[in-house]
Coordinates of C-alpha atoms and ligand atoms in Angstrom, one line a residue:
M204 CA 137.5 69.2 139.0
V205 CA 137.1 70.0 135.5
M206 CA 133.9 72.1 134.5
S207 CA 132.1 70.2 131.7
Y208 CA 131.5 72.2 128.9
P209 CA 127.4 72.1 128.9
E210 CA 127.2 74.1 132.5
I211 CA 129.7 76.2 130.5
A212 CA 127.5 76.7 127.6
K213 CA 124.6 77.2 129.8
A214 CA 126.1 81.4 131.2
P215 CA 123.9 83.7 129.3
G216 CA 124.6 84.7 125.2
R217 CA 126.5 81.1 124.7
V218 CA 125.3 79.8 121.6
P219 CA 124.3 76.1 122.3
P220 CA 126.6 73.3 121.0
N221 CA 125.8 71.7 117.2
L222 CA 126.4 68.2 119.2
A223 CA 123.7 68.5 121.8
D224 CA 123.9 65.1 122.6
Y225 CA 126.4 62.9 121.9
E226 CA 124.6 59.1 121.8
A227 CA 121.3 60.5 120.1
L228 CA 123.5 61.8 117.2
R229 CA 125.6 58.2 117.3
R230 CA 122.6 56.3 117.0
G231 CA 120.9 58.1 114.3
W232 CA 124.5 59.0 112.6
S233 CA 124.2 58.8 109.0
W234 CA 127.0 59.8 106.4
D235 CA 124.7 60.3 103.7
A236 CA 122.8 63.7 106.1
V237 CA 126.0 64.7 106.8
R238 CA 126.4 64.9 102.6
A239 CA 122.8 66.7 102.1
E240 CA 124.4 69.4 104.1
L241 CA 127.1 70.4 101.5
E242 CA 126.6 71.4 97.5
L243 CA 127.9 67.8 96.0
P244 CA 126.9 68.8 92.3
G245 CA 125.9 66.8 90.5
G246 CA 127.5 63.9 92.7
L247 CA 131.1 65.8 92.1
V248 CA 133.3 66.9 94.3
N249 CA 135.4 69.3 95.0
Q250 CA 136.9 70.3 97.8
A251 CA 137.7 74.3 97.5
N252 CA 133.9 74.7 95.7
E253 CA 132.7 73.1 99.0
C254 CA 134.8 75.1 100.9
I255 CA 135.0 78.8 99.3
D256 CA 132.9 78.9 95.7
R257 CA 129.5 77.5 97.3
H258 CA 129.4 80.3 99.9
A259 CA 130.6 82.5 97.8
R260 CA 127.9 82.2 96.3
R261 CA 125.5 83.1 98.9
A262 CA 127.0 85.4 101.0
P263 CA 130.3 86.8 98.9
D264 CA 131.4 89.7 101.3
R265 CA 131.2 86.6 104.0
L266 CA 135.1 87.5 105.6
A267 CA 137.2 83.9 104.7
M268 CA 140.6 84.7 106.4
I269 CA 141.8 87.7 108.3
W270 CA 145.4 87.6 107.6
E271 CA 148.3 88.6 110.1
G272 CA 152.1 89.0 109.0
S273 CA 154.6 88.6 111.7
D274 CA 155.2 92.0 110.9
G275 CA 151.7 92.9 112.4
R276 CA 150.1 93.6 108.5
V277 CA 146.5 92.7 108.6
E278 CA 144.9 91.4 105.4
R279 CA 141.5 90.4 104.6
L280 CA 139.7 88.3 102.4
T281 CA 135.8 87.3 101.6
F282 CA 135.3 83.9 100.0
E283 CA 134.7 85.8 96.6
E284 CA 138.2 87.1 96.7
L285 CA 139.2 83.8 97.7
R286 CA 137.5 82.3 94.8
R287 CA 138.1 84.7 92.4
L288 CA 142.3 84.6 93.5
T289 CA 141.8 80.4 93.5
N290 CA 140.5 80.5 89.9
R291 CA 143.2 82.8 89.0
F292 CA 145.4 80.0 89.9
A293 CA 143.6 77.6 89.1
N294 CA 144.2 79.3 84.8
V295 CA 147.9 79.8 85.4
L296 CA 148.3 75.9 86.0
R297 CA 146.6 75.2 83.3
E298 CA 148.0 77.5 81.5
L299 CA 151.7 75.9 82.9
G300 CA 150.1 72.6 81.6
I301 CA 150.1 71.2 85.3
A302 CA 147.1 67.9 84.4
R303 CA 144.5 66.1 87.2
G304 CA 146.4 63.9 89.4
D305 CA 150.0 65.9 89.3
R306 CA 151.8 66.5 92.1
V307 CA 151.9 70.4 93.2
F308 CA 154.5 71.4 96.0
F309 CA 154.0 74.4 98.2
F310 CA 157.1 75.2 100.4
A311 CA 155.6 78.4 102.1
D312 CA 155.3 80.5 105.7
R313 CA 151.5 80.7 106.0
I314 CA 151.1 83.5 103.6
P315 CA 147.7 83.9 102.3
E316 CA 149.4 83.3 98.1
L317 CA 149.8 79.3 100.6
Y318 CA 145.7 79.3 100.5
V319 CA 144.9 80.7 97.0
G320 CA 147.6 78.1 96.1
V321 CA 146.4 75.5 97.7
F322 CA 142.3 75.7 96.6
G323 CA 143.4 77.0 92.9
A324 CA 146.0 73.8 92.6
L325 CA 142.3 71.6 94.1
K326 CA 140.4 73.4 91.4
A327 CA 142.7 72.1 88.7
G328 CA 142.2 69.1 90.0
A329 CA 145.9 69.0 91.0
I330 CA 147.3 67.1 94.3
A331 CA 148.8 69.8 96.3
A332 CA 151.6 68.8 98.9
P333 CA 151.9 71.4 100.7
L334 CA 155.6 71.0 103.0
F335 CA 156.8 72.5 106.6
S336 CA 158.5 75.2 106.0
A337 CA 161.3 75.2 108.7
F338 CA 162.5 71.9 106.7
G339 CA 166.4 71.7 105.2
P340 CA 166.3 71.0 101.2
E341 CA 166.7 67.4 102.4
P342 CA 163.4 66.2 103.7
V343 CA 162.1 68.4 100.9
A344 CA 163.8 66.4 98.4
E345 CA 163.6 63.2 99.8
R346 CA 159.8 64.3 99.1
V347 CA 159.2 65.8 95.7
R348 CA 161.5 62.6 94.8
R349 CA 159.4 60.6 96.0
A350 CA 155.6 62.0 94.5
D351 CA 157.0 63.3 91.6
G352 CA 156.8 67.0 92.3
V353 CA 156.1 69.1 88.9
L354 CA 155.7 72.2 90.3
M355 CA 157.4 73.6 93.3
V356 CA 155.6 77.2 95.1
T357 CA 157.8 78.7 97.2
T358 CA 159.0 82.0 98.6
P359 CA 162.4 84.1 98.2
R360 CA 163.1 83.9 101.4
L361 CA 163.1 79.2 101.0
L362 CA 164.8 79.5 97.2
A363 CA 168.1 79.2 97.9
K364 CA 166.9 75.4 99.7
I365 CA 165.2 74.5 96.6
E366 CA 167.8 75.7 94.3
A367 CA 170.3 73.5 96.5
I368 CA 168.3 70.7 95.4
R369 CA 166.9 71.6 92.0
A370 CA 169.8 69.1 89.8
D371 CA 168.8 66.5 91.5
L372 CA 164.9 66.4 90.8
P373 CA 164.4 65.4 87.3
S374 CA 160.6 65.6 87.6
L375 CA 160.7 68.9 89.1
Q376 CA 159.4 70.9 85.7
H377 CA 159.5 75.0 87.5
V378 CA 159.2 76.7 90.1
M379 CA 157.1 79.4 91.1
V380 CA 158.6 82.4 93.8
I381 CA 155.6 84.3 95.5
D382 CA 157.4 87.7 95.9
R383 CA 155.0 89.8 97.6
E384 CA 157.5 92.8 97.7
R385 CA 157.6 92.1 93.2
G386 CA 160.9 91.6 93.3
A387 CA 162.5 90.2 90.2
T388 CA 162.5 86.4 90.5
G389 CA 165.0 85.0 88.5
A390 CA 164.6 82.5 86.2
H391 CA 162.0 81.1 88.4
L392 CA 158.5 81.8 87.4
D393 CA 156.8 84.4 89.2
Y394 CA 153.6 83.6 90.8
M395 CA 152.6 88.1 91.3
R396 CA 153.5 88.3 87.8
L397 CA 150.9 85.3 86.2
M398 CA 148.2 85.4 88.9
D399 CA 147.7 89.6 87.2
G400 CA 147.2 88.3 83.8
A401 CA 145.1 85.7 84.4
A402 CA 141.3 86.1 84.1
D403 CA 139.3 85.4 86.7
E404 CA 136.4 82.8 86.2
A405 CA 137.9 78.9 85.4
A406 CA 135.9 75.9 85.7
I407 CA 135.9 73.3 88.8
E408 CA 137.9 70.6 87.8
P409 CA 135.1 68.3 87.8
T410 CA 136.6 65.7 90.6
G411 CA 135.0 62.7 91.7
A412 CA 134.1 61.7 96.0
E413 CA 137.8 59.1 95.0
D414 CA 140.4 61.7 93.0
W415 CA 142.5 62.7 95.4
S416 CA 143.1 65.8 96.3
L417 CA 146.2 66.6 98.9
M418 CA 148.6 64.4 99.8
H419 CA 151.0 64.7 103.1
F420 CA 154.8 63.2 104.2
T421 CA 155.0 61.0 107.3
S422 CA 157.6 58.7 108.9
G423 CA 157.5 55.7 109.5
T424 CA 160.3 53.4 112.4
T425 CA 162.1 52.5 108.9
G426 CA 162.6 53.4 105.6
L427 CA 161.7 57.4 104.0
P428 CA 158.6 59.6 105.4
K429 CA 156.0 57.8 103.0
G430 CA 152.8 60.4 100.7
A431 CA 149.6 59.6 102.8
A432 CA 146.8 60.6 99.9
H433 CA 143.7 61.9 100.2
V434 CA 141.2 62.3 98.4
H435 CA 138.8 65.0 97.6
G436 CA 135.6 63.3 99.5
A437 CA 137.8 63.7 102.3
V438 CA 136.2 67.4 102.9
V439 CA 132.6 65.8 104.3
G440 CA 135.4 64.5 106.8
H441 CA 136.3 67.9 107.5
Y442 CA 132.7 69.5 107.2
A443 CA 131.5 67.0 110.2
T444 CA 134.4 67.2 112.9
G445 CA 133.9 71.3 112.2
K446 CA 131.1 71.3 113.1
Y447 CA 130.6 68.6 116.0
V448 CA 133.8 68.7 117.0
L449 CA 134.5 72.5 116.5
D450 CA 131.5 73.5 117.1
L451 CA 131.8 76.3 114.4
H452 CA 129.0 78.4 114.4
P453 CA 128.4 81.3 111.8
D454 CA 129.5 84.0 113.9
D455 CA 132.6 82.3 114.6
V456 CA 136.2 83.6 113.9
Y457 CA 137.7 80.3 114.8
W458 CA 142.2 80.2 114.8
C459 CA 144.0 77.4 114.6
T460 CA 147.8 77.1 115.1
A461 CA 149.2 75.1 113.1
D462 CA 150.7 75.0 110.0
P463 CA 149.6 73.9 106.1
G464 CA 153.0 71.2 106.4
W465 CA 151.1 68.9 108.5
V466 CA 148.2 67.4 108.0
T467 CA 145.9 70.0 111.3
G468 CA 147.5 73.0 109.0
T469 CA 145.2 71.5 105.9
S470 CA 142.5 69.4 108.0
Y471 CA 141.8 71.8 110.3
G472 CA 143.1 75.0 109.3
M473 CA 141.8 75.2 105.6
F474 CA 139.0 72.6 104.6
A475 CA 137.1 72.3 108.4
P476 CA 136.2 75.7 108.9
W477 CA 136.2 76.9 104.8
S478 CA 133.5 73.9 104.2
N479 CA 131.5 75.9 107.5
G480 CA 131.8 79.2 105.9
V481 CA 133.1 80.2 109.5
T482 CA 135.9 83.1 108.7
Q483 CA 139.2 81.9 110.5
L484 CA 142.6 83.7 111.8
I485 CA 145.9 82.4 110.2
Y486 CA 149.0 84.2 111.7
E487 CA 152.1 84.5 109.9
G488 CA 154.6 84.3 113.3
G489 CA 155.6 81.6 115.4
F490 CA 154.9 80.9 119.1
G491 CA 154.8 83.5 121.2
A492 CA 152.9 84.0 124.4
G493 CA 152.2 87.7 124.8
K494 CA 151.6 87.9 120.8
W495 CA 149.6 85.3 120.6
F496 CA 146.6 86.0 123.4
E497 CA 146.7 90.1 121.8
L498 CA 146.0 88.1 118.7
I499 CA 143.4 86.3 120.5
E500 CA 141.4 89.1 121.4
R501 CA 142.2 92.2 118.8
H502 CA 141.0 89.7 116.1
R503 CA 137.9 88.4 118.8
V504 CA 139.1 85.4 118.5
S505 CA 135.7 82.6 119.6
V506 CA 137.2 78.7 118.5
W507 CA 140.8 78.1 119.3
Y508 CA 142.6 74.8 118.5
T509 CA 146.4 74.7 119.9
A510 CA 148.6 72.1 120.6
P511 CA 149.5 70.5 123.8
T512 CA 153.4 72.1 123.8
A513 CA 152.1 75.4 122.9
I514 CA 149.5 75.1 126.0
R515 CA 153.1 73.9 128.2
M516 CA 155.1 76.9 127.7
L517 CA 152.0 79.1 127.3
M518 CA 151.9 78.3 131.5
K519 CA 155.5 78.3 131.8
A520 CA 154.4 81.9 130.7
G521 CA 152.6 82.5 133.1
A522 CA 148.7 83.1 134.5
R523 CA 149.7 86.6 134.6
I524 CA 150.0 86.7 130.2
P525 CA 146.2 86.2 129.9
Q526 CA 145.2 88.4 132.6
Q527 CA 146.4 91.6 130.4
H528 CA 144.3 90.4 127.6
D529 CA 140.1 90.6 126.8
L530 CA 140.1 87.8 126.4
S531 CA 135.9 87.6 126.6
S532 CA 135.6 86.3 122.9
L533 CA 137.2 83.0 124.2
R534 CA 134.0 80.2 123.4
Y535 CA 135.6 77.2 123.1
T536 CA 139.2 75.5 123.4
M537 CA 140.8 72.3 122.0
S538 CA 144.3 70.5 121.4
V539 CA 145.5 68.4 119.2
G540 CA 148.7 65.3 118.2
E541 CA 150.5 64.9 121.4
P542 CA 148.6 63.0 124.5
L543 CA 147.0 66.9 126.6
N544 CA 148.1 66.5 129.9
P545 CA 145.6 67.3 133.2
E546 CA 146.8 70.0 134.1
G547 CA 146.7 71.6 130.6
V548 CA 143.1 71.1 130.4
V549 CA 142.4 72.5 133.9
W550 CA 144.9 75.2 133.4
G551 CA 142.8 76.3 130.6
Q552 CA 139.8 76.8 133.6
E553 CA 141.7 78.6 135.5
A554 CA 143.4 81.0 132.9
F555 CA 140.2 82.5 131.1
G556 CA 137.2 80.7 132.1
L557 CA 137.3 77.4 129.2
P558 CA 139.0 73.6 129.4
F559 CA 141.2 72.3 126.7
H560 CA 139.3 70.0 124.8
D561 CA 141.3 67.0 123.5
N562 CA 141.4 65.3 120.6
W563 CA 142.8 62.4 118.3
W564 CA 144.0 61.8 115.2
Q565 CA 146.3 61.0 112.5
T566 CA 147.9 61.9 108.8
E567 CA 145.9 58.6 107.6
T568 CA 143.0 59.4 109.1
G569 CA 142.8 63.1 107.4
A570 CA 140.0 63.8 110.2
I571 CA 139.2 63.9 114.3
M572 CA 138.4 60.5 115.3
I573 CA 138.2 60.5 119.0
A574 CA 137.2 63.8 120.5
N575 CA 135.8 65.6 123.7
Y576 CA 132.8 67.4 122.8
P577 CA 131.0 70.8 124.0
S578 CA 128.3 68.4 125.2
V579 CA 130.3 65.5 127.0
P580 CA 132.8 66.5 130.5
I581 CA 135.9 66.1 130.2
R582 CA 137.4 63.7 132.0
P583 CA 141.3 65.4 131.5
G584 CA 143.6 63.2 130.6
S585 CA 141.4 61.4 128.2
M586 CA 141.0 61.5 124.3
G587 CA 137.7 61.4 124.6
K588 CA 135.0 59.7 122.7
P589 CA 134.8 58.4 118.8
L590 CA 132.7 60.6 116.5
P591 CA 129.7 59.6 115.7
G592 CA 129.9 57.7 112.9
I593 CA 133.0 56.3 113.4
E594 CA 133.3 52.7 114.8
A595 CA 137.2 52.1 117.3
A596 CA 138.3 49.0 119.7
I597 CA 141.3 48.6 121.4
I598 CA 142.8 45.0 119.7
D599 CA 144.7 42.6 121.0
D600 CA 147.9 40.8 119.1
E601 CA 145.4 38.9 117.4
F602 CA 143.4 41.9 116.1
R603 CA 140.8 41.2 118.5
A604 CA 138.8 43.7 119.3
I605 CA 139.0 43.2 123.7
D606 CA 135.8 44.4 125.9
E607 CA 137.5 44.6 129.9
P608 CA 138.2 48.2 130.4
M609 CA 141.0 49.4 131.3
R610 CA 143.2 47.1 128.9
E611 CA 145.7 48.1 127.0
G612 CA 145.8 47.3 123.5
Q613 CA 146.5 48.6 120.2
L614 CA 143.7 51.7 118.9
A615 CA 142.0 50.0 115.4
L616 CA 139.3 51.9 113.4
R617 CA 136.9 50.2 111.2
P618 CA 137.8 51.8 108.0
G619 CA 135.3 53.6 106.0
W620 CA 135.2 56.9 107.0
P621 CA 135.3 59.9 103.9
S622 CA 138.6 61.2 105.2
M623 CA 140.4 57.9 105.5
F624 CA 143.9 57.5 103.4
R625 CA 143.2 56.3 100.1
T626 CA 147.1 55.0 99.6
Y627 CA 151.1 55.8 100.3
W628 CA 152.2 57.0 97.3
K629 CA 153.3 54.7 95.2
D630 CA 154.1 52.0 98.1
E631 CA 151.2 49.8 98.1
E632 CA 152.2 47.1 100.7
R633 CA 152.0 49.2 103.6
Y634 CA 149.5 50.7 102.4
A635 CA 148.4 47.4 102.9
S636 CA 149.5 46.4 106.1
R637 CA 148.0 49.2 107.8
F638 CA 145.0 47.0 107.6
K639 CA 144.3 43.9 109.9
G640 CA 141.0 41.6 111.0
G641 CA 138.6 44.5 109.5
W642 CA 140.8 46.9 111.2
Y643 CA 142.9 49.8 110.8
L644 CA 145.9 50.0 113.0
T645 CA 146.6 52.6 114.1
G646 CA 149.6 51.9 115.7
D647 CA 149.0 54.1 118.6
R648 CA 148.8 52.2 122.3
A649 CA 145.6 52.8 124.1
K650 CA 143.0 51.8 126.5
R651 CA 139.1 52.3 127.3
D652 CA 137.2 52.3 130.7
A653 CA 133.9 50.7 130.6
D654 CA 132.2 54.6 130.5
G655 CA 133.6 54.4 127.0
Y656 CA 135.9 57.0 127.1
Y657 CA 139.2 56.7 125.3
W658 CA 142.8 56.8 127.2
F659 CA 146.6 57.1 124.9
V660 CA 149.3 55.4 126.5
G661 CA 152.1 55.4 123.4
R662 CA 153.3 54.6 120.4
D663 CA 153.8 51.1 119.1
D664 CA 156.6 52.1 117.1
D665 CA 160.4 53.8 117.3
V666 CA 158.3 57.5 115.5
I667 CA 159.3 60.8 117.4
N668 CA 157.1 63.1 118.9
T669 CA 158.8 66.7 118.9
A670 CA 156.3 69.1 119.5
G671 CA 153.4 67.7 118.0
H672 CA 155.1 66.9 114.7
L673 CA 156.0 63.5 114.0
V674 CA 160.1 62.7 112.9
G675 CA 161.3 59.7 111.6
P676 CA 164.8 58.4 113.0
F677 CA 165.6 56.6 109.7
E678 CA 165.7 60.0 108.6
V679 CA 167.7 62.3 110.9
E680 CA 170.3 59.3 110.9
S681 CA 170.2 58.8 107.3
V682 CA 171.6 62.5 107.0
L683 CA 173.8 61.6 110.2
I684 CA 176.0 58.7 108.7
E685 CA 176.1 61.1 105.4
H686 CA 179.6 63.1 107.6
P687 CA 182.2 61.8 106.6
A688 CA 183.2 61.2 110.8
V689 CA 180.0 58.8 111.4
A690 CA 180.3 54.8 111.2
E691 CA 176.7 54.5 112.7
A692 CA 173.5 56.5 114.0
G693 CA 170.7 55.6 116.1
V694 CA 168.5 58.2 117.1
I695 CA 165.3 58.2 119.9
G696 CA 162.6 60.4 121.3
K697 CA 163.8 61.7 124.7
P698 CA 161.4 62.8 126.9
D699 CA 161.1 66.2 127.5
A700 CA 159.2 68.2 130.1
V701 CA 156.9 70.8 126.8
A702 CA 157.9 69.5 123.2
M703 CA 157.4 65.9 124.8
E704 CA 160.0 64.2 122.9
I705 CA 163.4 65.9 121.9
V706 CA 165.2 64.3 119.0
K707 CA 168.6 62.0 119.7
A708 CA 171.1 60.6 117.8
F709 CA 173.8 57.9 119.0
V710 CA 177.0 58.2 117.0
S711 CA 179.8 55.9 116.5
L712 CA 183.0 57.4 114.5
K713 CA 184.9 55.8 111.7
D714 CA 189.3 55.3 112.4
G715 CA 190.9 58.2 112.8
F716 CA 188.6 60.7 114.5
A717 CA 187.9 61.3 117.6
P718 CA 184.5 62.6 120.1
T719 CA 186.0 65.4 120.6
E720 CA 182.5 68.8 121.4
E721 CA 184.2 70.1 118.1
L722 CA 183.3 67.3 116.0
R723 CA 179.6 67.7 118.0
R724 CA 179.1 70.7 117.5
E725 CA 180.4 69.9 113.7
L726 CA 177.6 67.1 113.4
V727 CA 174.6 69.4 115.0
G728 CA 175.3 72.0 112.6
H729 CA 175.4 69.3 109.5
A730 CA 172.1 67.6 110.6
R731 CA 170.4 71.8 111.1
Q732 CA 171.4 72.7 107.6
R733 CA 170.5 69.4 106.7
L734 CA 167.8 68.3 107.7
G735 CA 166.1 72.0 109.1
P736 CA 165.7 72.8 113.2
G737 CA 163.0 71.3 113.5
V738 CA 163.6 66.7 112.8
A739 CA 167.8 67.7 113.1
P740 CA 169.0 65.9 117.1
R741 CA 169.1 69.0 119.9
E742 CA 171.4 66.6 121.2
I743 CA 174.3 63.7 120.7
D744 CA 176.4 61.9 122.1
F745 CA 179.4 59.6 121.4
L746 CA 179.4 55.8 121.9
P747 CA 182.4 53.1 120.6
T748 CA 179.8 51.3 119.6
L749 CA 176.2 51.5 118.5
P750 CA 173.9 48.2 120.0
K751 CA 172.8 46.2 116.9
T752 CA 170.9 42.6 116.3
R753 CA 172.5 40.1 115.2
S754 CA 171.6 40.8 111.5
G755 CA 172.7 44.1 111.8
K756 CA 170.1 46.5 113.2
I757 CA 170.6 48.9 115.0
M758 CA 168.5 48.7 118.4
R759 CA 166.8 51.9 118.9
R760 CA 164.9 50.9 122.0
L761 CA 167.8 49.8 123.7
L762 CA 169.8 52.8 123.0
K763 CA 166.7 54.3 124.7
A764 CA 166.1 52.6 127.7
R765 CA 169.7 52.7 128.3
E766 CA 169.2 56.5 128.1
L767 CA 166.3 56.7 130.5
G768 CA 168.1 54.2 133.0
L769 CA 164.8 51.6 132.1
P770 CA 165.3 47.7 132.2
E771 CA 166.8 46.7 129.1
G772 CA 163.6 43.7 128.4
D773 CA 164.9 41.0 126.1
T774 CA 167.6 40.9 124.7
S775 CA 168.6 38.1 123.4
T776 CA 168.6 39.1 119.2
L777 CA 171.9 41.6 120.2
E778 CA 174.6 40.6 118.6
D779 CA 177.4 39.2 121.1
Ligands
PRX1007 O1 150.6 59.6 118.8 C1 149.3 60.2 118.2 C2 150.0 61.1 118.9 O2 150.5 62.0 116.4 C3 150.3 60.9 116.0 C4 149.0 61.5 114.6 O3 150.6 61.8 113.9 P1 150.1 62.8 112.6 O4 150.0 61.8 111.7 O5 151.4 63.6 112.2 O6 148.8 63.6 112.8 C5 148.7 64.9 113.4 C6 147.3 65.3 113.1 C7 147.5 65.1 115.1 C8 149.1 59.6 116.7 O7 149.1 58.4 116.1 N1 149.2 61.8 118.3 C9 147.7 62.7 118.0 N2 146.9 62.8 119.0 C10 146.5 62.6 120.0 C11 148.0 62.0 119.6 N3 148.6 61.3 121.5 C12 148.4 61.1 122.2 N4 147.2 62.3 122.6 C13 146.2 63.1 121.4 N5 145.6 64.0 121.4

């Protein structure tokens, strides 16, 4: 039995949770009451003002960021320092002629300049689009093209990938290089030099709640990734979930392990902690069990938001590692992005006395929608209950709510919450297709028990969830069939004990090519080089032909069923 957080919270010295009574808060919920806790000057809202400037005015010396580099270097920025740096960057952008609504891309590791850049862009009224730095050139090009990006901000390590695609990106007017070592940036704009010459003060663009702020790309079953566009008013949702789900308190040191290339790394690695005025740890490097616990100990992290794959990797590394560290600063721990197995919830409790609180949301929802809360007992394996202010339902194929407990259906949400995406960039039709019968359709299958807890069942499409990152099979197939040997490609998610799923490809070859081990390695290399290691298939199998429908569509479901030895289901549309 998992100890409920309410009991843990009663321990001496523990701060009482912000959400003391779930049902009462739900009954009395008002988004306007949340808005009243923010500044929103004259009804305007700019995320940078709510996250940075308003704290800089009240508590200029409060720490906003504790940054630790991969090499162990530590840097700290106060809210006032962040205010000035983001002003400078806004001035740099205006000087370049970047105007309101222009798409500014960021392709960088988690360095302080990435955070300065995103908020500086928001101050200038631009739309910030951060990309995962492990992407290969192809996913980067595809996303910049889709959104007609005008500026790419990157680092010397990643520059070659941009140079390789620049000629194919007519919209891209500038490439700016952040060189922390202050080397030469060649023909490109030099971030350090431009920032040196920029003024500390800047007017924040007078954006309203419905003005664009951020774009994240997300994958579907068909077609290339879509740009889910978000608005400045989303900060109301980030602030509310930071307060009630992350349970942020003024003295917390908060750490979110996600990268801003994915929505968790912006909503919860930028907006939620800073709109709550809380200090956050940012670690440039990747996973390392010993390293992560060392970071929690060294920086006295109190609230920690991570992901199931990471938790499973920590579990694999063993309970001895956390025992070697003083983790007494930790107060509250959460997980998101994939189903969190009950073992993962319980492991946290055993390893350092705190169960992981699972929560659920999507790029499109912009903020946490379903969660386990500090004052509500956890049912291990459940995603928890809807955020107060959010109406969720399990719906049937006719978009009618199913009341019966534990009956599976599609998870749906009543539209209208502040952080909801407002479009798929240049794809209104697809955006509209996500709303039916008065619901926003999540595309996830789930159940709800008699007490209102939601249980994740699976996705309703072919999108692959690998280590919490969504990968669209089409994007991978497109790159595979560019190889001269490949006739057709079908890509599936293959279950994996740690990463939930890995990307697996099946290919058939053109005449004259033999399915050799050497060719397999060459294809893996081709895909890794073009797509990057997080997206490329980890396994490739050769098949004489791929199963297709009579209309010529590759049947990924059948490939998956055969791979897993499961029943093939309805094959009536299979070509002869
Ligand atoms: O399938 C669900 C899964 O991740 C999807 C959203 O991924 P993305 O748009 O990249 O957003 C990331 C922000 C969380 C969902 O449709 N997912 C997310 N959280 C959970 C989850 N599956 C099970 N349990 C969760 N807690």
